[in-house]
Amino acid sequence: MAARFRWLLVRDPAARAEIAAYNHETAEAAWAEYDHLVEERALKTADFGSPHPAVWSFQLALRARGLGSSSCGYHLQDHESDVAALLGIPDDVTQISLLAVAYTTQRDFRPSARPAVRDITYFDAWERTGSLG
C-alpha cells in the first residue's frame, strides 16, 4: 500500500521562525497550566496511528546521517491553522508531527526501508516538489 502521508520540509528561515514562535507560545501556556493529562487534540488524532512509525523511521534515518530530531508540535493545539496558512497546507490535511532537526555527535542507528523521498516530499509549501539542493 502506498504511503498516504507526505513530508513538508520548511527551509525558509522566516517561516521556521514563525512556526517556532507558535510552538513556544503554546508550550509556555501548557507548562503554565499543566492541569490536564490528555488534550482534545490528542484524542482527535488518535486515528492517525500509522504515520507515527514513519516519523520514527525518519528520525532513525536522520540519526544514521549524524542528525537528531525532536518532536515540537505544540503549534497543533492553538496554531495549526496559522501554520497551515503559512505553508499552504489544505484544510483537509491533518498535521500530525513537526520535527526540529539538527546535527548530533552520535551515529548509532541504521536506515530503514522507506518510500523514495521524491515521491513523498514537498518543499516550503504543499505540493511544491523540488530537490534538497
Tab-separated table of N, CA, C and O in Angstrom:
chain	number	residue	atom	x	y	z
A	1	MET	N	0.846	-1.184	0.000
A	1	MET	CA	0.000	0.000	0.000
A	1	MET	C	0.890	1.245	0.000
A	1	MET	O	1.821	1.358	0.778
A	2	ALA	N	0.599	2.161	-0.884
A	2	ALA	CA	1.389	3.393	-0.974
A	2	ALA	C	1.138	4.276	0.240
A	2	ALA	O	0.043	4.298	0.795
A	3	ALA	N	2.151	5.002	0.629
A	3	ALA	CA	2.017	5.915	1.767
A	3	ALA	C	1.001	7.007	1.444
A	3	ALA	O	1.053	7.606	0.383
A	4	ARG	N	0.076	7.249	2.377
A	4	ARG	CA	-0.918	8.302	2.191
A	4	ARG	C	-0.463	9.601	2.845
A	4	ARG	O	-1.161	10.584	2.796
A	5	PHE	N	0.683	9.606	3.458
A	5	PHE	CA	1.187	10.795	4.114
A	5	PHE	C	2.243	11.448	3.231
A	5	PHE	O	2.734	10.860	2.289
A	6	ARG	N	2.564	12.684	3.549
A	6	ARG	CA	3.595	13.421	2.833
A	6	ARG	C	4.476	14.147	3.840
A	6	ARG	O	4.053	14.461	4.943
A	7	TRP	N	5.703	14.450	3.452
A	7	TRP	CA	6.626	15.251	4.252
A	7	TRP	C	6.637	16.650	3.657
A	7	TRP	O	6.625	16.811	2.454
A	8	LEU	N	6.699	17.662	4.504
A	8	LEU	CA	6.851	19.024	4.037
A	8	LEU	C	8.060	19.600	4.767
A	8	LEU	O	8.037	19.764	5.980
A	9	LEU	N	9.136	19.844	4.044
A	9	LEU	CA	10.370	20.369	4.632
A	9	LEU	C	10.364	21.887	4.528
A	9	LEU	O	10.212	22.433	3.443
A	10	VAL	N	10.514	22.566	5.646
A	10	VAL	CA	10.494	24.027	5.659
A	10	VAL	C	11.934	24.519	5.748
A	10	VAL	O	12.589	24.361	6.767
A	11	ARG	N	12.403	25.122	4.659
A	11	ARG	CA	13.771	25.621	4.597
A	11	ARG	C	13.854	27.115	4.839
A	11	ARG	O	14.892	27.628	5.217
A	12	ASP	N	12.768	27.827	4.607
A	12	ASP	CA	12.751	29.276	4.730
A	12	ASP	C	12.928	29.702	6.187
A	12	ASP	O	12.115	29.354	7.042
A	13	PRO	N	14.004	30.443	6.507
A	13	PRO	CA	14.266	30.836	7.899
A	13	PRO	C	13.127	31.643	8.535
A	13	PRO	O	12.824	31.469	9.713
A	14	ALA	N	12.483	32.511	7.768
A	14	ALA	CA	11.392	33.318	8.324
A	14	ALA	C	10.194	32.441	8.687
A	14	ALA	O	9.596	32.609	9.756
A	15	ALA	N	9.852	31.500	7.828
A	15	ALA	CA	8.746	30.588	8.122
A	15	ALA	C	9.088	29.716	9.323
A	15	ALA	O	8.240	29.480	10.199
A	16	ARG	N	10.327	29.232	9.389
A	16	ARG	CA	10.747	28.415	10.541
A	16	ARG	C	10.668	29.213	11.833
A	16	ARG	O	10.207	28.702	12.865
A	17	ALA	N	11.058	30.472	11.791
A	17	ALA	CA	10.999	31.310	12.989
A	17	ALA	C	9.553	31.553	13.415
A	17	ALA	O	9.236	31.534	14.613
A	18	GLU	N	8.663	31.742	12.453
A	18	GLU	CA	7.254	31.961	12.784
A	18	GLU	C	6.635	30.711	13.409
A	18	GLU	O	5.918	30.796	14.404
A	19	ILE	N	6.942	29.547	12.852
A	19	ILE	CA	6.440	28.290	13.423
A	19	ILE	C	7.015	28.081	14.817
A	19	ILE	O	6.304	27.673	15.745
A	20	ALA	N	8.284	28.380	14.999
A	20	ALA	CA	8.914	28.237	16.323
A	20	ALA	C	8.225	29.137	17.341
A	20	ALA	O	8.018	28.740	18.497
A	21	ALA	N	7.856	30.348	16.932
A	21	ALA	CA	7.162	31.263	17.846
A	21	ALA	C	5.810	30.695	18.264
A	21	ALA	O	5.420	30.777	19.438
A	22	TYR	N	5.077	30.103	17.318
A	22	TYR	CA	3.794	29.468	17.660
A	22	TYR	C	4.016	28.332	18.660
A	22	TYR	O	3.276	28.184	19.635
A	23	ASN	N	5.009	27.499	18.409
A	23	ASN	CA	5.308	26.389	19.313
A	23	ASN	C	5.681	26.897	20.698
A	23	ASN	O	5.215	26.368	21.707
A	24	HIS	N	6.517	27.916	20.741
A	24	HIS	CA	6.967	28.461	22.017
A	24	HIS	C	5.785	29.027	22.809
A	24	HIS	O	5.653	28.771	24.008
A	25	GLU	N	4.926	29.778	22.145
A	25	GLU	CA	3.766	30.377	22.804
A	25	GLU	C	2.869	29.318	23.434
A	25	GLU	O	2.479	29.421	24.600
A	26	THR	N	2.546	28.291	22.665
A	26	THR	CA	1.655	27.249	23.167
A	26	THR	C	2.330	26.397	24.230
A	26	THR	O	1.697	26.006	25.213
A	27	ALA	N	3.617	26.124	24.069
A	27	ALA	CA	4.345	25.347	25.079
A	27	ALA	C	4.381	26.098	26.409
A	27	ALA	O	4.161	25.499	27.472
A	28	GLU	N	4.645	27.390	26.347
A	28	GLU	CA	4.667	28.204	27.569
A	28	GLU	C	3.310	28.150	28.270
A	28	GLU	O	3.243	27.997	29.492
A	29	ALA	N	2.234	28.294	27.513
A	29	ALA	CA	0.888	28.256	28.098
A	29	ALA	C	0.593	26.885	28.706
A	29	ALA	O	0.015	26.787	29.796
A	30	ALA	N	0.995	25.829	28.008
A	30	ALA	CA	0.742	24.468	28.515
A	30	ALA	C	1.501	24.227	29.811
A	30	ALA	O	0.960	23.652	30.762
A	31	TRP	N	2.741	24.655	29.862
A	31	TRP	CA	3.529	24.470	31.077
A	31	TRP	C	2.985	25.306	32.220
A	31	TRP	O	3.032	24.901	33.387
A	32	ALA	N	2.461	26.502	31.915
A	32	ALA	CA	1.900	27.362	32.960
A	32	ALA	C	0.660	26.724	33.590
A	32	ALA	O	0.463	26.788	34.797
A	33	GLU	N	-0.162	26.107	32.775
A	33	GLU	CA	-1.381	25.475	33.291
A	33	GLU	C	-1.106	24.064	33.800
A	33	GLU	O	-1.381	23.746	34.947
A	34	TYR	N	-0.584	23.217	32.950
A	34	TYR	CA	-0.226	21.827	33.258
A	34	TYR	C	-1.256	21.082	34.108
A	34	TYR	O	-0.940	20.225	34.910
A	35	ASP	N	-2.518	21.458	33.912
A	35	ASP	CA	-3.557	20.816	34.716
A	35	ASP	C	-4.390	19.811	33.929
A	35	ASP	O	-5.462	19.423	34.350
A	36	HIS	N	-3.918	19.379	32.802
A	36	HIS	CA	-4.639	18.366	32.029
A	36	HIS	C	-3.680	17.231	31.679
A	36	HIS	O	-2.484	17.436	31.581
A	37	LEU	N	-4.244	16.082	31.498
A	37	LEU	CA	-3.416	14.931	31.131
A	37	LEU	C	-3.471	14.647	29.644
A	37	LEU	O	-2.475	14.281	29.038
A	38	VAL	N	-4.636	14.788	29.045
A	38	VAL	CA	-4.794	14.498	27.624
A	38	VAL	C	-5.591	15.624	26.981
A	38	VAL	O	-6.696	15.935	27.415
A	39	GLU	N	-5.026	16.227	25.955
A	39	GLU	CA	-5.723	17.291	25.232
A	39	GLU	C	-6.736	16.678	24.270
A	39	GLU	O	-6.583	15.560	23.808
A	40	GLU	N	-7.761	17.457	23.933
A	40	GLU	CA	-8.749	17.025	22.956
A	40	GLU	C	-8.073	16.724	21.617
A	40	GLU	O	-8.425	15.786	20.926
A	41	ARG	N	-7.064	17.525	21.260
A	41	ARG	CA	-6.324	17.325	20.001
A	41	ARG	C	-5.683	15.939	19.959
A	41	ARG	O	-5.670	15.289	18.935
A	42	ALA	N	-5.158	15.480	21.090
A	42	ALA	CA	-4.527	14.156	21.137
A	42	ALA	C	-5.554	13.069	20.860
A	42	ALA	O	-5.263	12.087	20.175
A	43	LEU	N	-6.751	13.237	21.370
A	43	LEU	CA	-7.806	12.258	21.107
A	43	LEU	C	-8.242	12.310	19.651
A	43	LEU	O	-8.495	11.277	19.033
A	44	LYS	N	-8.323	13.514	19.085
A	44	LYS	CA	-8.750	13.687	17.694
A	44	LYS	C	-7.785	13.013	16.723
A	44	LYS	O	-8.188	12.460	15.712
A	45	THR	N	-6.492	13.050	17.007
A	45	THR	CA	-5.507	12.477	16.086
A	45	THR	C	-5.176	11.018	16.389
A	45	THR	O	-4.310	10.440	15.750
A	46	ALA	N	-5.894	10.417	17.334
A	46	ALA	CA	-5.616	9.026	17.686
A	46	ALA	C	-5.850	8.080	16.514
A	46	ALA	O	-5.282	6.992	16.464
A	47	ASP	N	-6.669	8.496	15.569
A	47	ASP	CA	-6.942	7.657	14.398
A	47	ASP	C	-5.778	7.605	13.424
A	47	ASP	O	-5.795	6.845	12.476
A	48	PHE	N	-4.749	8.437	13.619
A	48	PHE	CA	-3.634	8.517	12.692
A	48	PHE	C	-2.409	7.770	13.209
A	48	PHE	O	-1.299	8.260	13.133
A	49	GLY	N	-2.612	6.572	13.712
A	49	GLY	CA	-1.508	5.807	14.268
A	49	GLY	C	-0.459	5.419	13.252
A	49	GLY	O	0.721	5.382	13.550
A	50	SER	N	-0.846	5.154	12.023
A	50	SER	CA	0.111	4.655	11.041
A	50	SER	C	1.199	5.645	10.639
A	50	SER	O	2.298	5.211	10.319
A	51	PRO	N	0.986	6.963	10.618
A	51	PRO	CA	2.091	7.866	10.273
A	51	PRO	C	3.196	7.919	11.325
A	51	PRO	O	4.333	8.240	11.001
A	52	HIS	N	2.885	7.605	12.563
A	52	HIS	CA	3.895	7.722	13.609
A	52	HIS	C	5.080	6.779	13.420
A	52	HIS	O	6.222	7.199	13.654
A	53	PRO	N	4.880	5.544	12.982
A	53	PRO	CA	6.065	4.731	12.667
A	53	PRO	C	6.903	5.338	11.541
A	53	PRO	O	8.126	5.220	11.543
A	54	ALA	N	6.262	6.030	10.595
A	54	ALA	CA	7.015	6.684	9.522
A	54	ALA	C	7.852	7.829	10.086
A	54	ALA	O	9.004	8.019	9.687
A	55	VAL	N	7.278	8.572	11.025
A	55	VAL	CA	8.037	9.651	11.672
A	55	VAL	C	9.235	9.047	12.404
A	55	VAL	O	10.353	9.550	12.310
A	56	TRP	N	8.994	7.962	13.099
A	56	TRP	CA	10.075	7.297	13.831
A	56	TRP	C	11.158	6.812	12.867
A	56	TRP	O	12.357	6.984	13.115
A	57	SER	N	10.742	6.207	11.744
A	57	SER	CA	11.719	5.760	10.742
A	57	SER	C	12.522	6.941	10.208
A	57	SER	O	13.732	6.833	9.985
A	58	PHE	N	11.853	8.051	9.988
A	58	PHE	CA	12.542	9.259	9.533
A	58	PHE	C	13.571	9.701	10.571
A	58	PHE	O	14.708	10.052	10.232
A	59	GLN	N	13.192	9.640	11.849
A	59	GLN	CA	14.122	10.017	12.906
A	59	GLN	C	15.332	9.073	12.937
A	59	GLN	O	16.467	9.512	13.133
A	60	LEU	N	15.097	7.794	12.736
A	60	LEU	CA	16.211	6.836	12.681
A	60	LEU	C	17.113	7.108	11.480
A	60	LEU	O	18.339	7.032	11.587
A	61	ALA	N	16.500	7.441	10.344
A	61	ALA	CA	17.294	7.774	9.156
A	61	ALA	C	18.131	9.024	9.400
A	61	ALA	O	19.285	9.097	8.963
A	62	LEU	N	17.563	9.983	10.109
A	62	LEU	CA	18.346	11.176	10.459
A	62	LEU	C	19.554	10.800	11.297
A	62	LEU	O	20.668	11.272	11.050
A	63	ARG	N	19.336	9.953	12.288
A	63	ARG	CA	20.431	9.532	13.177
A	63	ARG	C	21.537	8.837	12.396
A	63	ARG	O	22.721	9.025	12.675
A	64	ALA	N	21.157	8.033	11.412
A	64	ALA	CA	22.146	7.324	10.604
A	64	ALA	C	23.012	8.296	9.799
A	64	ALA	O	24.105	7.943	9.371
A	65	ARG	N	22.515	9.507	9.633
A	65	ARG	CA	23.254	10.524	8.886
A	65	ARG	C	23.840	11.602	9.791
A	65	ARG	O	24.198	12.681	9.340
A	66	GLY	N	23.917	11.296	11.094
A	66	GLY	CA	24.511	12.233	12.030
A	66	GLY	C	23.589	13.359	12.464
A	66	GLY	O	24.034	14.358	13.008
A	67	LEU	N	22.297	13.220	12.195
A	67	LEU	CA	21.322	14.230	12.577
A	67	LEU	C	20.408	13.686	13.668
A	67	LEU	O	20.126	12.493	13.723
A	68	GLY	N	19.926	14.556	14.517
A	68	GLY	CA	18.961	14.185	15.538
A	68	GLY	C	17.711	15.012	15.351
A	68	GLY	O	17.701	15.993	14.606
A	69	SER	N	16.637	14.620	16.025
A	69	SER	CA	15.387	15.361	15.894
A	69	SER	C	14.605	15.317	17.195
A	69	SER	O	14.825	14.455	18.045
A	70	SER	N	13.699	16.259	17.303
A	70	SER	CA	12.835	16.341	18.465
A	70	SER	C	11.449	16.765	18.003
A	70	SER	O	11.321	17.699	17.207
A	71	SER	N	10.435	16.097	18.488
A	71	SER	CA	9.072	16.477	18.154
A	71	SER	C	8.742	17.791	18.849
A	71	SER	O	8.996	17.961	20.038
A	72	CYS	N	8.221	18.725	18.097
A	72	CYS	CA	7.853	20.026	18.689
A	72	CYS	C	6.545	20.496	18.063
A	72	CYS	O	6.494	21.514	17.395
A	73	GLY	N	5.499	19.732	18.277
A	73	GLY	CA	4.201	20.028	17.672
A	73	GLY	C	3.262	20.816	18.554
A	73	GLY	O	2.049	20.695	18.432
A	74	TYR	N	3.802	21.650	19.444
A	74	TYR	CA	2.927	22.440	20.308
A	74	TYR	C	1.981	23.333	19.510
A	74	TYR	O	0.907	23.670	19.969
A	75	HIS	N	2.393	23.726	18.303
A	75	HIS	CA	1.537	24.595	17.497
A	75	HIS	C	0.197	23.943	17.171
A	75	HIS	O	-0.774	24.634	16.884
A	76	LEU	N	0.128	22.612	17.211
A	76	LEU	CA	-1.089	21.911	16.831
A	76	LEU	C	-2.274	22.267	17.734
A	76	LEU	O	-3.421	22.216	17.303
A	77	GLN	N	-2.011	22.634	18.959
A	77	GLN	CA	-3.092	22.942	19.896
A	77	GLN	C	-3.786	24.256	19.553
A	77	GLN	O	-5.003	24.320	19.508
A	78	ASP	N	-3.022	25.300	19.334
A	78	ASP	CA	-3.613	26.627	19.140
A	78	ASP	C	-3.305	27.274	17.792
A	78	ASP	O	-3.932	28.271	17.442
A	79	HIS	N	-2.333	26.763	17.061
A	79	HIS	CA	-1.881	27.454	15.848
A	79	HIS	C	-1.797	26.555	14.615
A	79	HIS	O	-1.088	26.893	13.665
A	80	GLU	N	-2.506	25.433	14.614
A	80	GLU	CA	-2.452	24.557	13.442
A	80	GLU	C	-2.888	25.311	12.187
A	80	GLU	O	-2.243	25.213	11.139
A	81	SER	N	-3.970	26.089	12.276
A	81	SER	CA	-4.449	26.814	11.099
A	81	SER	C	-3.469	27.912	10.667
A	81	SER	O	-3.326	28.192	9.472
A	82	ASP	N	-2.766	28.527	11.628
A	82	ASP	CA	-1.768	29.539	11.286
A	82	ASP	C	-0.619	28.932	10.492
A	82	ASP	O	-0.169	29.491	9.488
A	83	VAL	N	-0.123	27.773	10.941
A	83	VAL	CA	0.974	27.100	10.243
A	83	VAL	C	0.485	26.575	8.898
A	83	VAL	O	1.195	26.655	7.892
A	84	ALA	N	-0.756	26.083	8.849
A	84	ALA	CA	-1.321	25.636	7.574
A	84	ALA	C	-1.368	26.788	6.578
A	84	ALA	O	-0.994	26.624	5.413
A	85	ALA	N	-1.812	27.951	7.029
A	85	ALA	CA	-1.867	29.119	6.139
A	85	ALA	C	-0.463	29.535	5.705
A	85	ALA	O	-0.233	29.854	4.533
A	86	LEU	N	0.483	29.521	6.629
A	86	LEU	CA	1.863	29.908	6.336
A	86	LEU	C	2.477	29.017	5.258
A	86	LEU	O	3.183	29.485	4.367
A	87	LEU	N	2.190	27.715	5.335
A	87	LEU	CA	2.817	26.750	4.421
A	87	LEU	C	1.916	26.307	3.275
A	87	LEU	O	2.308	25.474	2.466
A	88	GLY	N	0.688	26.826	3.220
A	88	GLY	CA	-0.227	26.465	2.142
A	88	GLY	C	-0.771	25.049	2.254
A	88	GLY	O	-1.082	24.412	1.256
A	89	ILE	N	-0.901	24.545	3.469
A	89	ILE	CA	-1.428	23.190	3.687
A	89	ILE	C	-2.955	23.251	3.571
A	89	ILE	O	-3.594	24.064	4.243
A	90	PRO	N	-3.567	22.411	2.735
A	90	PRO	CA	-5.024	22.446	2.555
A	90	PRO	C	-5.787	22.126	3.844
A	90	PRO	O	-5.276	21.447	4.732
A	91	ASP	N	-7.032	22.612	3.914
A	91	ASP	CA	-7.873	22.402	5.093
A	91	ASP	C	-8.159	20.929	5.375
A	91	ASP	O	-8.391	20.556	6.517
A	92	ASP	N	-8.149	20.088	4.334
A	92	ASP	CA	-8.476	18.677	4.544
A	92	ASP	C	-7.253	17.831	4.909
A	92	ASP	O	-7.339	16.612	4.984
A	93	VAL	N	-6.109	18.471	5.177
A	93	VAL	CA	-4.895	17.773	5.593
A	93	VAL	C	-4.698	17.995	7.089
A	93	VAL	O	-4.740	19.129	7.563
A	94	THR	N	-4.508	16.906	7.832
A	94	THR	CA	-4.279	16.992	9.271
A	94	THR	C	-2.787	16.956	9.549
A	94	THR	O	-2.105	16.021	9.148
A	95	GLN	N	-2.291	17.972	10.238
A	95	GLN	CA	-0.884	17.986	10.644
A	95	GLN	C	-0.743	17.048	11.837
A	95	GLN	O	-1.512	17.120	12.786
A	96	ILE	N	0.231	16.164	11.781
A	96	ILE	CA	0.399	15.174	12.842
A	96	ILE	C	1.691	15.378	13.615
A	96	ILE	O	1.743	15.183	14.818
A	97	SER	N	2.753	15.786	12.943
A	97	SER	CA	4.037	15.906	13.622
A	97	SER	C	4.855	17.030	13.013
A	97	SER	O	4.779	17.291	11.817
A	98	LEU	N	5.628	17.691	13.857
A	98	LEU	CA	6.595	18.685	13.428
A	98	LEU	C	7.896	18.329	14.126
A	98	LEU	O	7.909	18.131	15.339
A	99	LEU	N	8.963	18.194	13.362
A	99	LEU	CA	10.248	17.814	13.937
A	99	LEU	C	11.272	18.926	13.757
A	99	LEU	O	11.416	19.469	12.667
A	100	ALA	N	11.981	19.235	14.827
A	100	ALA	CA	13.162	20.089	14.724
A	100	ALA	C	14.332	19.150	14.447
A	100	ALA	O	14.472	18.118	15.095
A	101	VAL	N	15.170	19.491	13.479
A	101	VAL	CA	16.275	18.619	13.064
A	101	VAL	C	17.598	19.371	13.195
A	101	VAL	O	17.695	20.530	12.801
A	102	ALA	N	18.601	18.696	13.760
A	102	ALA	CA	19.928	19.315	13.920
A	102	ALA	C	20.995	18.225	13.904
A	102	ALA	O	20.699	17.042	14.082
A	103	TYR	N	22.245	18.611	13.690
A	103	TYR	CA	23.344	17.652	13.718
A	103	TYR	C	23.636	17.196	15.148
A	103	TYR	O	23.479	17.959	16.087
A	104	THR	N	24.042	15.933	15.282
A	104	THR	CA	24.435	15.372	16.579
A	104	THR	C	25.849	14.826	16.461
A	104	THR	O	26.454	14.868	15.397
A	105	THR	N	26.342	14.260	17.543
A	105	THR	CA	27.690	13.689	17.519
A	105	THR	C	27.670	12.170	17.493
A	105	THR	O	28.728	11.557	17.428
A	106	GLN	N	26.492	11.547	17.527
A	106	GLN	CA	26.401	10.085	17.539
A	106	GLN	C	25.820	9.560	16.238
A	106	GLN	O	24.999	10.217	15.612
A	107	ARG	N	26.214	8.360	15.856
A	107	ARG	CA	25.704	7.696	14.651
A	107	ARG	C	25.432	6.226	14.971
A	107	ARG	O	26.031	5.332	14.380
A	108	ASP	N	24.528	5.985	15.893
A	108	ASP	CA	24.297	4.629	16.384
A	108	ASP	C	23.230	3.834	15.636
A	108	ASP	O	23.058	2.657	15.894
A	109	PHE	N	22.476	4.447	14.722
A	109	PHE	CA	21.353	3.754	14.099
A	109	PHE	C	21.615	3.484	12.623
A	109	PHE	O	22.430	4.127	11.997
A	110	ARG	N	20.861	2.521	12.069
A	110	ARG	CA	20.940	2.186	10.649
A	110	ARG	C	19.648	2.607	9.956
A	110	ARG	O	18.596	2.589	10.575
A	111	PRO	N	19.697	2.964	8.669
A	111	PRO	CA	18.480	3.375	7.962
A	111	PRO	C	17.514	2.206	7.782
A	111	PRO	O	17.923	1.050	7.733
A	112	SER	N	16.248	2.530	7.671
A	112	SER	CA	15.218	1.516	7.442
A	112	SER	C	14.643	1.674	6.038
A	112	SER	O	14.859	2.692	5.385
A	113	ALA	N	13.907	0.667	5.580
A	113	ALA	CA	13.267	0.736	4.263
A	113	ALA	C	12.167	1.788	4.302
A	113	ALA	O	11.423	1.880	5.274
A	114	ARG	N	12.074	2.588	3.248
A	114	ARG	CA	11.053	3.627	3.184
A	114	ARG	C	10.811	4.004	1.718
A	114	ARG	O	11.633	3.713	0.852
A	115	PRO	N	9.695	4.683	1.436
A	115	PRO	CA	9.416	5.102	0.055
A	115	PRO	C	10.479	6.073	-0.445
A	115	PRO	O	11.162	6.721	0.361
A	116	ALA	N	10.576	6.210	-1.752
A	116	ALA	CA	11.520	7.170	-2.337
A	116	ALA	C	11.166	8.567	-1.847
A	116	ALA	O	10.007	8.978	-1.890
A	117	VAL	N	12.159	9.291	-1.393
A	117	VAL	CA	11.951	10.624	-0.835
A	117	VAL	C	11.220	11.523	-1.825
A	117	VAL	O	10.310	12.264	-1.460
A	118	ARG	N	11.596	11.465	-3.096
A	118	ARG	CA	10.983	12.352	-4.096
A	118	ARG	C	9.487	12.097	-4.260
A	118	ARG	O	8.749	12.974	-4.701
A	119	ASP	N	9.021	10.913	-3.871
A	119	ASP	CA	7.603	10.584	-4.006
A	119	ASP	C	6.748	11.112	-2.859
A	119	ASP	O	5.524	11.177	-2.985
A	120	ILE	N	7.364	11.466	-1.749
A	120	ILE	CA	6.571	11.851	-0.574
A	120	ILE	C	7.010	13.165	0.060
A	120	ILE	O	6.568	13.498	1.154
A	121	THR	N	7.840	13.953	-0.643
A	121	THR	CA	8.396	15.166	-0.032
A	121	THR	C	8.038	16.413	-0.829
A	121	THR	O	8.178	16.443	-2.049
A	122	TYR	N	7.575	17.436	-0.108
A	122	TYR	CA	7.332	18.756	-0.687
A	122	TYR	C	8.288	19.740	-0.024
A	122	TYR	O	8.778	19.501	1.069
A	123	PHE	N	8.514	20.881	-0.660
A	123	PHE	CA	9.454	21.873	-0.151
A	123	PHE	C	8.795	23.229	0.046
A	123	PHE	O	8.306	23.829	-0.907
A	124	ASP	N	8.769	23.693	1.279
A	124	ASP	CA	8.338	25.027	1.669
A	124	ASP	C	6.852	25.330	1.464
A	124	ASP	O	6.362	26.310	2.001
A	125	ALA	N	6.128	24.535	0.699
A	125	ALA	CA	4.683	24.710	0.521
A	125	ALA	C	4.099	23.386	0.050
A	125	ALA	O	4.792	22.572	-0.559
A	126	TRP	N	2.825	23.194	0.320
A	126	TRP	CA	2.159	21.941	-0.041
A	126	TRP	C	2.184	21.756	-1.547
A	126	TRP	O	1.911	22.693	-2.309
A	127	GLU	N	2.537	20.557	-1.977
A	127	GLU	CA	2.618	20.138	-3.381
A	127	GLU	C	3.700	20.853	-4.184
A	127	GLU	O	3.689	20.817	-5.407
A	128	ARG	N	4.657	21.494	-3.543
A	128	ARG	CA	5.786	22.088	-4.237
A	128	ARG	C	6.923	21.078	-4.210
A	128	ARG	O	7.527	20.841	-3.171
A	129	THR	N	7.190	20.458	-5.349
A	129	THR	CA	8.273	19.475	-5.416
A	129	THR	C	9.563	20.194	-5.773
A	129	THR	O	9.559	21.346	-6.171
A	130	GLY	N	10.646	19.519	-5.596
A	130	GLY	CA	11.936	20.133	-5.895
A	130	GLY	C	13.035	19.195	-5.480
A	130	GLY	O	12.906	17.978	-5.577
A	131	SER	N	14.109	19.764	-4.980
A	131	SER	CA	15.232	18.958	-4.544
A	131	SER	C	15.825	19.557	-3.272
A	131	SER	O	15.513	20.680	-2.910
A	132	LEU	N	16.688	18.783	-2.648
A	132	LEU	CA	17.344	19.271	-1.427
A	132	LEU	C	18.383	20.328	-1.735
A	132	LEU	O	18.796	21.059	-0.857
A	133	GLY	N	18.865	20.392	-2.964
A	133	GLY	CA	19.947	21.289	-3.337
A	133	GLY	C	19.593	22.713	-3.473
A	133	GLY	O	18.844	23.434	-3.151
